[in-house]
Coordinates of C-alpha atoms and ligand atoms in Angstrom, one line a residue:
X1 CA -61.0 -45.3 112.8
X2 CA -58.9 -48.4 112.8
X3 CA -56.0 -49.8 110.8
X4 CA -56.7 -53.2 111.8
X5 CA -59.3 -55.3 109.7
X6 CA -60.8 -58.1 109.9
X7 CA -60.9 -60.3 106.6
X8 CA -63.3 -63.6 105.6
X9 CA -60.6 -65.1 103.0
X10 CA -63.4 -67.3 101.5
X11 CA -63.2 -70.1 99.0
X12 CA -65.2 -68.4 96.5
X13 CA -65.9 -64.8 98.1
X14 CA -64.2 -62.3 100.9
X15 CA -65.3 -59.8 102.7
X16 CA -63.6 -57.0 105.0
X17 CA -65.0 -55.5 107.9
X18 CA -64.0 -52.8 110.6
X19 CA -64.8 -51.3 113.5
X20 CA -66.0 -47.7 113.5
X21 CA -65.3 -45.4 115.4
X22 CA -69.4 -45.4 116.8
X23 CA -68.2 -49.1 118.1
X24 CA -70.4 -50.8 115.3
X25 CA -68.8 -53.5 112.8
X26 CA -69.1 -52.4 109.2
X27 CA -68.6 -54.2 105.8
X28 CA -66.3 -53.0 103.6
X29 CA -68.2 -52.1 100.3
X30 CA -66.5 -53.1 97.3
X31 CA -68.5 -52.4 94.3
X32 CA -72.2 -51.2 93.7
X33 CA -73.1 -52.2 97.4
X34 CA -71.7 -55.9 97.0
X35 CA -69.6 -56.5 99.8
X36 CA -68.2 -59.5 98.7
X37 CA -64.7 -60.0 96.0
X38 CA -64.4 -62.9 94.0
X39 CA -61.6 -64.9 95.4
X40 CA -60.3 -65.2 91.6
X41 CA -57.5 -64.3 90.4
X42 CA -56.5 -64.1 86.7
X43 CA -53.8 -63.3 83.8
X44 CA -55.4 -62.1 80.7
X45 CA -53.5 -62.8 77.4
X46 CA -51.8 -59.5 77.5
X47 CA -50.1 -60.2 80.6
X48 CA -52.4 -58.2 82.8
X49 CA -52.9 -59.4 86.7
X50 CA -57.0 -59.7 87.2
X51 CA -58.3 -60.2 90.7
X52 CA -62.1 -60.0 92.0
X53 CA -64.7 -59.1 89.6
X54 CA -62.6 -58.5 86.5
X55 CA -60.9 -61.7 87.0
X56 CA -64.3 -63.4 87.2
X57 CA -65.7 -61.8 84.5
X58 CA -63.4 -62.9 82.2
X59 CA -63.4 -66.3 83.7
X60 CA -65.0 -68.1 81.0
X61 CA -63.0 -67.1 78.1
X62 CA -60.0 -67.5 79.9
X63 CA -60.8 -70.7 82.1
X64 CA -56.8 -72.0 81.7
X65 CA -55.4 -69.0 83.4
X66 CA -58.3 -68.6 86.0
X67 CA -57.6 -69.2 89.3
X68 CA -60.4 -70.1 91.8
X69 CA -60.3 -71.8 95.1
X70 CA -56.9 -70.7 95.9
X71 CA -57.9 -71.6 99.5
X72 CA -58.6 -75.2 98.6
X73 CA -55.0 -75.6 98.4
X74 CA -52.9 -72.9 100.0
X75 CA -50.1 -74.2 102.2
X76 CA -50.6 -78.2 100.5
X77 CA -48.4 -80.1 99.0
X78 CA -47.7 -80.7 95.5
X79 CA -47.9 -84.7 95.4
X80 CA -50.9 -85.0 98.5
X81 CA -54.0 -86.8 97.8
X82 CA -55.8 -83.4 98.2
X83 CA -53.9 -81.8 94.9
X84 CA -54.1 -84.8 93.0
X85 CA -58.2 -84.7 93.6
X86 CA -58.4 -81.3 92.8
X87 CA -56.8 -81.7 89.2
X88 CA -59.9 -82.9 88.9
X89 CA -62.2 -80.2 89.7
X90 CA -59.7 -76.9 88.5
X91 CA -59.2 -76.4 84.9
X92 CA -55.8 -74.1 85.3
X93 CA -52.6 -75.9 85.1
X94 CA -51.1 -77.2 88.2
X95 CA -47.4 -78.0 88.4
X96 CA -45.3 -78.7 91.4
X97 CA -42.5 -76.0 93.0
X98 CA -39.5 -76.7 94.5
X99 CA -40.4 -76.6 97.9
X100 CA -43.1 -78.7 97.2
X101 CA -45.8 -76.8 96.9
X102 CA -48.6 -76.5 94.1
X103 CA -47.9 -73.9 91.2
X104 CA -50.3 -72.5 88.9
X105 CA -48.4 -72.0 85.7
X106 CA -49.8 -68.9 83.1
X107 CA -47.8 -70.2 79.8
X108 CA -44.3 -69.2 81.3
X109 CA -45.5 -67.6 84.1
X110 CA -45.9 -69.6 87.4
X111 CA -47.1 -68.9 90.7
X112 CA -47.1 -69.9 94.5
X113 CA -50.8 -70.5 95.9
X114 CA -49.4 -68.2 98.7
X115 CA -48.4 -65.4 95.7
X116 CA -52.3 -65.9 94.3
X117 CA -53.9 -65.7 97.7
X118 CA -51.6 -62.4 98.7
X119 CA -53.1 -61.0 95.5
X120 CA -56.7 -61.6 97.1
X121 CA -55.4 -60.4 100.2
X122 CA -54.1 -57.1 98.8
X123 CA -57.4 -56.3 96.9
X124 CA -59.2 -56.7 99.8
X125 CA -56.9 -54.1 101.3
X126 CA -57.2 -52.1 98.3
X127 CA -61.1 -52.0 98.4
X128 CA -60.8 -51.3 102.3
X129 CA -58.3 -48.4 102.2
X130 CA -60.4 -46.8 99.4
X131 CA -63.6 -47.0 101.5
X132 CA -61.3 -45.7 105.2
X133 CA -59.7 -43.5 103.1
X134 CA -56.1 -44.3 104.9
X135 CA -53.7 -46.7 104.8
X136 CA -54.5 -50.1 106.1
X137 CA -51.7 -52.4 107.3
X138 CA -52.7 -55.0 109.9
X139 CA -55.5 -57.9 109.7
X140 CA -57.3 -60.7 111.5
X141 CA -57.6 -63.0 108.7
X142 CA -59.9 -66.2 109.3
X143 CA -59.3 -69.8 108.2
X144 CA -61.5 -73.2 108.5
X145 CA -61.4 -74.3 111.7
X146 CA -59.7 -77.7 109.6
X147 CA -56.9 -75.9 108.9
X148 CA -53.7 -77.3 109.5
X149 CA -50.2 -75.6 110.7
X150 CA -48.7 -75.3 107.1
X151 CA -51.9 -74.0 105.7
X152 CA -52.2 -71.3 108.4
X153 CA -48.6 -70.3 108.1
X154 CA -49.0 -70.0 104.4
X155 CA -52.0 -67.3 105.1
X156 CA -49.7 -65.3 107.5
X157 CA -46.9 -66.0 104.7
X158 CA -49.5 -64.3 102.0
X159 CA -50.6 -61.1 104.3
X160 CA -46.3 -60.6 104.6
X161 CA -46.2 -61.2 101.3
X162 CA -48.0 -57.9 100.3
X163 CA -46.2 -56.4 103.5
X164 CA -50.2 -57.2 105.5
X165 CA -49.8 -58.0 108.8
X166 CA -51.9 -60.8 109.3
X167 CA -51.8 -60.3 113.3
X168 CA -54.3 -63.5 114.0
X169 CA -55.6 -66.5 112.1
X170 CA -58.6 -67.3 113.9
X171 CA -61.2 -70.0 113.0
X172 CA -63.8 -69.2 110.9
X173 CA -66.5 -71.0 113.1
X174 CA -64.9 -68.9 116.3
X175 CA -65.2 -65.5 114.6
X176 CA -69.1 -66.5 113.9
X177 CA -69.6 -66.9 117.1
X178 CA -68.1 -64.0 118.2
X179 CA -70.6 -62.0 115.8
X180 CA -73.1 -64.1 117.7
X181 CA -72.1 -63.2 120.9
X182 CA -70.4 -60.1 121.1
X183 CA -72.3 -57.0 123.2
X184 CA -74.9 -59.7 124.5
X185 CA -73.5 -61.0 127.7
X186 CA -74.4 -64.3 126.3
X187 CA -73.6 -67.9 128.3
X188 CA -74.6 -70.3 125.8
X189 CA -73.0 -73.6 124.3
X190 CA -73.3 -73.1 120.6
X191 CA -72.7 -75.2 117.6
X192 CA -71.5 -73.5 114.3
X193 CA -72.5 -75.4 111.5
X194 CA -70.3 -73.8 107.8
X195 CA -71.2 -75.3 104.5
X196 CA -69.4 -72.6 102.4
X197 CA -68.0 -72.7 99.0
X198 CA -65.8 -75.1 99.4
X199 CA -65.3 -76.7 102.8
X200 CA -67.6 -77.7 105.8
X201 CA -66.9 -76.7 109.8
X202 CA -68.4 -78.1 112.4
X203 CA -67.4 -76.6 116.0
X204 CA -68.6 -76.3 119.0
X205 CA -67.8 -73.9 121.3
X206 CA -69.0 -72.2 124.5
X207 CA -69.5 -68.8 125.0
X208 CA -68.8 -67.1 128.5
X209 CA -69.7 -63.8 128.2
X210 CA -66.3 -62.5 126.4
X211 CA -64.9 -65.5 126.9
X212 CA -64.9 -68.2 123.3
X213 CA -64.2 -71.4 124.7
X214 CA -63.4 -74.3 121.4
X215 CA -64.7 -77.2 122.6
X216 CA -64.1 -79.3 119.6
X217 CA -64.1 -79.1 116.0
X218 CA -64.0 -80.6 112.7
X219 CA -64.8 -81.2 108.8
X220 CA -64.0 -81.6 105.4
X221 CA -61.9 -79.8 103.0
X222 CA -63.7 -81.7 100.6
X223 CA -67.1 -80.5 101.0
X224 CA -68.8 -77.6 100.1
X225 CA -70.9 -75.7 97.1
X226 CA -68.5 -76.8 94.6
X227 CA -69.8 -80.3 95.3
X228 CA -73.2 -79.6 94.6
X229 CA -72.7 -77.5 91.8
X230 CA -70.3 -80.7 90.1
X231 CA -73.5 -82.7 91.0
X232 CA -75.5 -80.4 88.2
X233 CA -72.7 -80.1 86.1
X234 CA -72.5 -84.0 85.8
X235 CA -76.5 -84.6 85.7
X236 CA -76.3 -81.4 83.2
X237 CA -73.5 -83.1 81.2
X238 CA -75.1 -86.6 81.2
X239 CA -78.3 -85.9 79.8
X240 CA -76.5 -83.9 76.9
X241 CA -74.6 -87.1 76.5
X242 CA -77.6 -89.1 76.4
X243 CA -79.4 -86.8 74.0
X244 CA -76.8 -85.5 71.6
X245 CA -74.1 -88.5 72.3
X246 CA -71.3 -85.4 72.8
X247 CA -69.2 -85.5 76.2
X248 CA -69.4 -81.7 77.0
X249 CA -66.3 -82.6 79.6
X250 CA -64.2 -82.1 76.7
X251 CA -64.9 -78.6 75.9
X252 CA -63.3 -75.8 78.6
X253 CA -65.2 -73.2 77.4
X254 CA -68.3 -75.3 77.2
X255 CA -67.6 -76.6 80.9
X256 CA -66.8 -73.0 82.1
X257 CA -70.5 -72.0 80.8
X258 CA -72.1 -74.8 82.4
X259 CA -70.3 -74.3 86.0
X260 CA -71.1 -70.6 86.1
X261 CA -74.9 -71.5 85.5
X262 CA -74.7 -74.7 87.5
X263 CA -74.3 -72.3 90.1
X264 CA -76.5 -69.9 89.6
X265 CA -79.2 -72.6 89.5
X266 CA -78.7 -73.9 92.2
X267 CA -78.6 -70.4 94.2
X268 CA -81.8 -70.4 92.3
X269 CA -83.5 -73.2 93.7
X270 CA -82.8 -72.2 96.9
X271 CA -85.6 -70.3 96.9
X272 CA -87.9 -72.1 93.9
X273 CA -88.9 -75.8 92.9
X274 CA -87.4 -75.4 89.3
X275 CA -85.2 -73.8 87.2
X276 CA -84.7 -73.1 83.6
X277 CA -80.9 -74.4 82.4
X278 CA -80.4 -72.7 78.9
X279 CA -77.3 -72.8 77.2
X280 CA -77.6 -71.1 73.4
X281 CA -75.1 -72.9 71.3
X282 CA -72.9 -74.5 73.8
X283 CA -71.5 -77.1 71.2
X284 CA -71.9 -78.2 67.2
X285 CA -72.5 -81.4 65.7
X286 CA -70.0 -82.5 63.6
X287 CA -71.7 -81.8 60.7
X288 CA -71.6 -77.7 61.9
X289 CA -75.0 -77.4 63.7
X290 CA -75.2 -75.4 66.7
X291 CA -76.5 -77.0 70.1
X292 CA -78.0 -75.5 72.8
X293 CA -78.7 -76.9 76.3
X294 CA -82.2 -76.1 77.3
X295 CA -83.6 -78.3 80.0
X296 CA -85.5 -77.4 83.4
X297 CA -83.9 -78.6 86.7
X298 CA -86.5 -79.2 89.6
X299 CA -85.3 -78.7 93.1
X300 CA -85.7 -82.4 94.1
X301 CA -83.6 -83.8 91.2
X302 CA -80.7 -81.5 92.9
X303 CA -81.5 -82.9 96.7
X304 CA -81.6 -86.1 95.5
X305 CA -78.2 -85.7 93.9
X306 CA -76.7 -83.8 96.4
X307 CA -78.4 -86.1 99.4
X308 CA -75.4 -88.0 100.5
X309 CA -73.1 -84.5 101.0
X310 CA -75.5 -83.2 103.5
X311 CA -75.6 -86.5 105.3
X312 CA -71.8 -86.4 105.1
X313 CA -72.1 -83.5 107.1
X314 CA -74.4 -84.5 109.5
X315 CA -72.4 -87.9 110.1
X316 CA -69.3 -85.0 110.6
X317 CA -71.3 -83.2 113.5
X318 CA -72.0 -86.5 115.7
X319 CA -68.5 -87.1 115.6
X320 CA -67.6 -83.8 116.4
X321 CA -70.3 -83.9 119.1
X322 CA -69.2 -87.1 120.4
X323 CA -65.5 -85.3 121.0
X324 CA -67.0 -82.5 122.7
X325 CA -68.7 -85.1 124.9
X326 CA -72.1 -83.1 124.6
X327 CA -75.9 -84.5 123.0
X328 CA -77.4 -82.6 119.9
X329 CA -80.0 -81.4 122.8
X330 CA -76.8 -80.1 125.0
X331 CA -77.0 -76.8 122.3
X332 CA -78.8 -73.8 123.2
X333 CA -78.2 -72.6 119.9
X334 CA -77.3 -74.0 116.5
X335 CA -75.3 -71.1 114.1
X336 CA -75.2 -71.7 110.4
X337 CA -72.8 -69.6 108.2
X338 CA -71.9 -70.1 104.7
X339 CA -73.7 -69.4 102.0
X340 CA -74.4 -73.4 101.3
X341 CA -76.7 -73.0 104.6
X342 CA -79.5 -71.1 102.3
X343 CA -80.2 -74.4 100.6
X344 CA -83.0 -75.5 102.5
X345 CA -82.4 -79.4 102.6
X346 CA -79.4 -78.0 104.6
X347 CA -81.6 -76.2 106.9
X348 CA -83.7 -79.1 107.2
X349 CA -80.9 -81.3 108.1
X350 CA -79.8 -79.5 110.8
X351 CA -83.0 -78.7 112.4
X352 CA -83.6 -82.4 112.5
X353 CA -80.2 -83.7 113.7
X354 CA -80.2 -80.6 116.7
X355 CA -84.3 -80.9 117.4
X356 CA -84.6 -76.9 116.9
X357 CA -84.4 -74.2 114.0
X358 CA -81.0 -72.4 113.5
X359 CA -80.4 -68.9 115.0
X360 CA -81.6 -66.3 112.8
X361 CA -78.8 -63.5 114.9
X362 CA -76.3 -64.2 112.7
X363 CA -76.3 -63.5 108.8
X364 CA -74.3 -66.9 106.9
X365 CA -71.8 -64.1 104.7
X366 CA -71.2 -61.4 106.7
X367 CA -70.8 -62.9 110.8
X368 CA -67.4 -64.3 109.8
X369 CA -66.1 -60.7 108.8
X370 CA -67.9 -59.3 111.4
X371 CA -66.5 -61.4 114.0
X372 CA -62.4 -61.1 112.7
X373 CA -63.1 -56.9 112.9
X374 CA -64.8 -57.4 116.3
X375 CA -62.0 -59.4 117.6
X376 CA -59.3 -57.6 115.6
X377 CA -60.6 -54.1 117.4
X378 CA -60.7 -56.2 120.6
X379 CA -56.8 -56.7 120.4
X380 CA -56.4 -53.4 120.0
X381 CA -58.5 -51.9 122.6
X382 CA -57.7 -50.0 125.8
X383 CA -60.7 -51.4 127.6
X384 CA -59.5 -54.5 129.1
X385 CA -63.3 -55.5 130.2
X386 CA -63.9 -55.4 126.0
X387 CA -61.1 -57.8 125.5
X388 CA -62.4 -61.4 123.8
X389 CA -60.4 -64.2 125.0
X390 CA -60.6 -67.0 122.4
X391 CA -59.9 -70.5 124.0
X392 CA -59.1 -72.7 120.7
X393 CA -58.4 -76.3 120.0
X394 CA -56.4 -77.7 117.3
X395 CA -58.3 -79.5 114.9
X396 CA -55.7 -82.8 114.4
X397 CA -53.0 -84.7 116.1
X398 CA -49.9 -82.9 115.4
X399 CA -46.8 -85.3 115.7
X400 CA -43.5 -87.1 114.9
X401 CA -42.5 -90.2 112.9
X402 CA -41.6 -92.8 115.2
X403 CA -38.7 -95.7 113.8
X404 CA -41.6 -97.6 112.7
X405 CA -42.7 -94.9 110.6
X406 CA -45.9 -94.4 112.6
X407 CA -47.8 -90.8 114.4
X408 CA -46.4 -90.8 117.5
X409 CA -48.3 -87.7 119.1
X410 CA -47.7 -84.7 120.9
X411 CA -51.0 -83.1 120.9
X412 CA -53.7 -85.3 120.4
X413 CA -56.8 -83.7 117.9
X414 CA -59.1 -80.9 119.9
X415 CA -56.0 -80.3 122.1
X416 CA -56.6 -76.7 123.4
X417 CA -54.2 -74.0 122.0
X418 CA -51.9 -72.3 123.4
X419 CA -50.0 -75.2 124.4
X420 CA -46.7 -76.5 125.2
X421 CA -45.3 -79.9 125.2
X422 CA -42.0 -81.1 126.7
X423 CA -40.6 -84.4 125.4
X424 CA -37.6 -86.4 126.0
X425 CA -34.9 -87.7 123.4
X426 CA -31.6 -89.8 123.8
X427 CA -29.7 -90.3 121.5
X428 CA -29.6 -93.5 119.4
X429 CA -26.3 -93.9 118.4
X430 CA -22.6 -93.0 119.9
X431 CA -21.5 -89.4 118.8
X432 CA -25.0 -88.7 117.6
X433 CA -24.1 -84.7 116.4
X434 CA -28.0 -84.2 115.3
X435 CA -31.4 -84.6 115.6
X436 CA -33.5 -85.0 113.1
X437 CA -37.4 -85.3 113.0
X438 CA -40.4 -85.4 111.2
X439 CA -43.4 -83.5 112.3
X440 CA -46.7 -84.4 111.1
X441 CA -50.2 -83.1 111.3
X442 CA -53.2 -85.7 110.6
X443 CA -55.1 -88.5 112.1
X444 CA -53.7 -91.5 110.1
X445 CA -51.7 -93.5 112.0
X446 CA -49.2 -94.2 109.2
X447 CA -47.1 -90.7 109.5
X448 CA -46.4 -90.5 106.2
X449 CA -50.5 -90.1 104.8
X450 CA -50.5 -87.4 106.7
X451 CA -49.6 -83.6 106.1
X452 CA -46.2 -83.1 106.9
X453 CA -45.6 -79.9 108.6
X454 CA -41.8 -80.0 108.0
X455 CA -38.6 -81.6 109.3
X456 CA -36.8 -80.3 112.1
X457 CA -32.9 -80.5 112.6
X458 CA -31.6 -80.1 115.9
X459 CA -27.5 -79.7 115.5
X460 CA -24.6 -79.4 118.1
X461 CA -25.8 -81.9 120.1
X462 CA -23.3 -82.8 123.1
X463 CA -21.3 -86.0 122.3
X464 CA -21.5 -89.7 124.5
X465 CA -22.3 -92.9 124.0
X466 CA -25.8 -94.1 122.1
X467 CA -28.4 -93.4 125.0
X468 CA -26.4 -91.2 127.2
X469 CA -27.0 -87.5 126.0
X470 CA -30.8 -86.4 126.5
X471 CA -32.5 -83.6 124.8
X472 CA -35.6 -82.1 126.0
X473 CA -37.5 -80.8 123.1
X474 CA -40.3 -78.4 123.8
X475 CA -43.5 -78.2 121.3
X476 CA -44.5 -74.5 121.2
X477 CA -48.3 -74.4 119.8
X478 CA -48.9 -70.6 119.3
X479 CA -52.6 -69.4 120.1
X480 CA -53.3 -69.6 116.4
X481 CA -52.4 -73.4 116.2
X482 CA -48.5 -72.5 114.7
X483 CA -46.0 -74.5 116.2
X484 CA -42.2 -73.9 116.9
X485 CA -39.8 -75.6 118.4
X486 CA -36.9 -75.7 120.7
X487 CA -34.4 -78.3 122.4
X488 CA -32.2 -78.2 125.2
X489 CA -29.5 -80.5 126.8
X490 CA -31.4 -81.5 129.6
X491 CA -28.4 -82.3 131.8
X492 CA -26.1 -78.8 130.4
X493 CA -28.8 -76.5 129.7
X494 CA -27.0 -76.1 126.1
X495 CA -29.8 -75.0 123.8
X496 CA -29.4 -77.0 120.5
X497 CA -30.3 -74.6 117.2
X498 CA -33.3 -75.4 114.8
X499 CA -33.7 -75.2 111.2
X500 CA -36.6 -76.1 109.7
X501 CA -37.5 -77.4 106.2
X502 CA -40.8 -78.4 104.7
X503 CA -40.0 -81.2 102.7
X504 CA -41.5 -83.7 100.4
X505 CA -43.4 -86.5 102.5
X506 CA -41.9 -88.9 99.9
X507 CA -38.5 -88.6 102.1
X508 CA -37.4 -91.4 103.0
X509 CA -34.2 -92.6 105.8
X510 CA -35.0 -93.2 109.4
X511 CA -35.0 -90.4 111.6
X512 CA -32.7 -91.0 114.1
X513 CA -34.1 -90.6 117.0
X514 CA -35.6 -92.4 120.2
X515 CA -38.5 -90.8 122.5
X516 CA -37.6 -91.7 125.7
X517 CA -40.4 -89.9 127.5
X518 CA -43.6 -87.6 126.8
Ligands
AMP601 P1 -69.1 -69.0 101.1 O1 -67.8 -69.8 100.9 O2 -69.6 -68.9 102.4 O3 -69.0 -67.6 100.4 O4 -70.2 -69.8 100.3 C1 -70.2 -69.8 98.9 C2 -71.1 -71.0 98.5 O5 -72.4 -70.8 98.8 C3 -71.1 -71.1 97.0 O6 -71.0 -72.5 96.7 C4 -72.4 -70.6 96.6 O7 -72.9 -71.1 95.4 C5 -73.3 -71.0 97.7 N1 -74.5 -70.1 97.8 C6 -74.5 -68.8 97.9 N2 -75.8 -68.4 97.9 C7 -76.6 -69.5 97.8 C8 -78.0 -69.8 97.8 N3 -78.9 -68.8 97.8 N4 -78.3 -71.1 97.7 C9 -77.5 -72.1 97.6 N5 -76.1 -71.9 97.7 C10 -75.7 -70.6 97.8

């Protein structure tokens, strides 16, 4: 059997899957034939590390030292809009590191999203080697298609972390359709619509036999179950407000009760009209009476609430269309994964925006596995005529500050991957010894709004006059969207050396540096 896995690092669940040695995909069972972990990740009071199910079930009496939706901001930084949103949804204590990135602190104790998500990454090993019953140390490890550079090198970073090979990041939406497609000889244009926990994918892609073509992609890393379960939470919250005149908000543990049941409701209502949303002594009144929450939630109250996120997604997937330059009818098939695409307002949605019903070939929890062991066992095969070639796309302009401070960019959003870009640089001043630039990722025009992927310094730079030394730098964007980079003296050949640092986007001086050609 192999040792190379292929692992859904969800939002709120993961999954493992391998090939076997009778050439069908299985999932890794973890416990009691669930196949999924809880992406949580928890220290208890006595110092113990908790991950998966023990972490979650000790999540509500322990909601400060908790961590959930590690994924939501792997790879971020510290001070972005992004961080400063989600102190709003996490209840553990975020604080920022010296490089920038987003610590969780546990009293004295304080950890690296990258350190959290390595502990998810080595129980899903854990489970997996226990099931193979030998050592596992290589992975295909899939990411939102939205990712950007940092975040994807911070998932590699993770896997090394806990000495996993993470071989390939490949896009989540990609690896569905290769669960779609793989074994079927299909030629089909496909869209893969993923509403998971936490984030929504839109890509389309075409499918030539073993061939996965991206054609483009998109979504939010703002959108996804979480949302609709806040939207209970609030109506839940608000008509205890109105009733008792007590702001539940206040109250961790009470909060922690209501979002684990928020989302069990909703689950519920996926497949009823109504739900019972009992709480037995949530709160007290002041004077030392206990209060419960006991209301019913009808399905409708839910899609009313939760209308404008499902539009959001719609309004996403005509964009993403439009990029593609294809029709909703241009689709011989419409893939939803995610387990956000069992609510049936969802369902509805799409089958109105596309004009047919989704695919019922692939299963919204497990094709994403399933595709990152297919494609990991692909890699790894002798049979050249299994190999999957996977054609991808990058999912935003990746560039540099200009001297006005704006994007000026070297691969434009949807830009196929690999890819390399050569671009010329003179130098602005005389004796310029360095050259110094600021790489972005984003589609704001003003660099600095966008996610800075780091700063790179190019030294031993020939000298001569302002103007009169040029440097050909050469973008490298790897297959799995990762970018390096390398200069030359275009008139020596000298090759200039690199060193890169991610720093804050708050950095300010202007970076010295003219682009003379692209
Ligand atoms: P994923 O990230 O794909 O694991 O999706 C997890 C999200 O799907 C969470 O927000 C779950 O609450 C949600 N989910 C799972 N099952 C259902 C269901 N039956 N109905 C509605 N949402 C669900």
């Amino acid at each position: 059997m192999m040792d190379i896995i292929g692992i859904d690092l969800g939002t709120t669940n993961s999954c493992a899957a391998v090939m076997e040695d009778s050439g069908k995909v299985k999932l890794i069972p973890y416990k009691g034939g669930e196949y999924t972990v809880p992406s949580i990740f928890a220290i208890d009071d006595k110092g113990n590390e908790l991950v998966g199910n023990e972490a979650k079930r000790q999540w509500a009496l322990n909601p400060k030292r908790t961590v959930y939706g590690a994924k939501r901001l792997i790879g971020r930084e510290y001070s972005s809009h992004f961080v400063t949103k989600m102190h709003e949804y996490f209840t553990y204590d975020m604080v920022e590191g010296t490089e920038h990135n987003v610590l969780v602190a546990f009293g004295d104790r304080k950890l690296d999203l990258t350190e959290i998500s390595s502990k998810i990454l080595n129980k899903i090993r854990d489970v997996a080697q226990d099931y193979l019953q030998h050592p596992v140390s290589r992975a295909v490890v899939t990411v939102p298609a939205y990712f950007d550079d940092r975040q994807r090198q911070a998932v590699k970073q993770a896997g090394a972390l806990v000495d996993l090979d993470v071989v390939r990041v490949i896009n989540e939406p990609t690896a569905a359709a290769i669960a779609y497609g793989v074994g079927r000889n299909v030629n089909q244009k496909v869209a893969v619509y993923d509403l998971g926990g936490g984030t929504f994918d839109i890509s389309v892609i075409e499918i030539r036999n073993r061939v996965y073509e991206v054609k483009a992609t998109g979504g939010d890393v703002f959108l996804g179950g979480i949302d609709f379960d806040n939207a209970i939470i609030d109506h839940v919250v608000e008509e205890f407000q109105n009733k008792h005149g007590i702001d539940l908000k206040e109250d961790a543990i009470a909060t922690q009760r209501i979002k684990d049941l928020a989302e069990r409701t909703k689950c519920d209502l996926s497949s009823r009209a109504e739900a019972q949303f009992n709480i037995p002594f949530v709160t007290m009144t002041a004077d030392g009476q206990p209060l419960d929450i006991d209301m019913v939630i009808p399905r409708s109250t839910v899609e009313q609430l939760t209308m404008h996120l499902i539009e959001r997604t719609i309004e996403i997937t005509g964009f993403v269309l439009k990029d593609a330059g294809i029709k909703p009818s241009d689709l011989d098939e419409v893939l939803l994964v995610g387990g956000m695409t069992r609510w049936p307002a969802v369902q509805k949605a799409v089958s109105v925006y596309f004009g047919r019903a989704p695919s019922k070939h692939v299963h919204p929890d497990e094709a994403v596995a399933i595709g990152a062991a297919t494609f990991a066992w692909s890699l790894e095969s002798d049979a050249v005529d299994q190999r999957i070639t996977l054609l991808d796309v990058i999912p935003m302009a990746i560039g540099i500050e200009d001297a006005d401070g704006k994007l000026h960019h070297i691969f434009e959003r949807n830009a196929p991957v690999p890819n390399q870009k050569k671009v010329l640089f003179t130098t602005s001043y005389d004796d310029q010894a360095e050259l110094a630039m600021r790489i972005y990722q984003g589609e704001q025009e003003q660099a600095k709004v966008n996610t800075l992927l780091g700063e790179f310094l190019f030294s031993g730079i020939r000298q001569g006059q302002s103007g009169e030394v040029r440097v050909d730098v050469v973008f490298d964007l790897s297959q799995e969207g990762i970018l390096t980079m390398s200069a030359e003296d275009r008139d020596t050949h000298a090759q200039m050396t690199t060193s890169v640092k991610v720093v804050s986007s708050e950095s300010n001086g202007e970076p010295p540096i003219t682009v003379a050609d692209t």
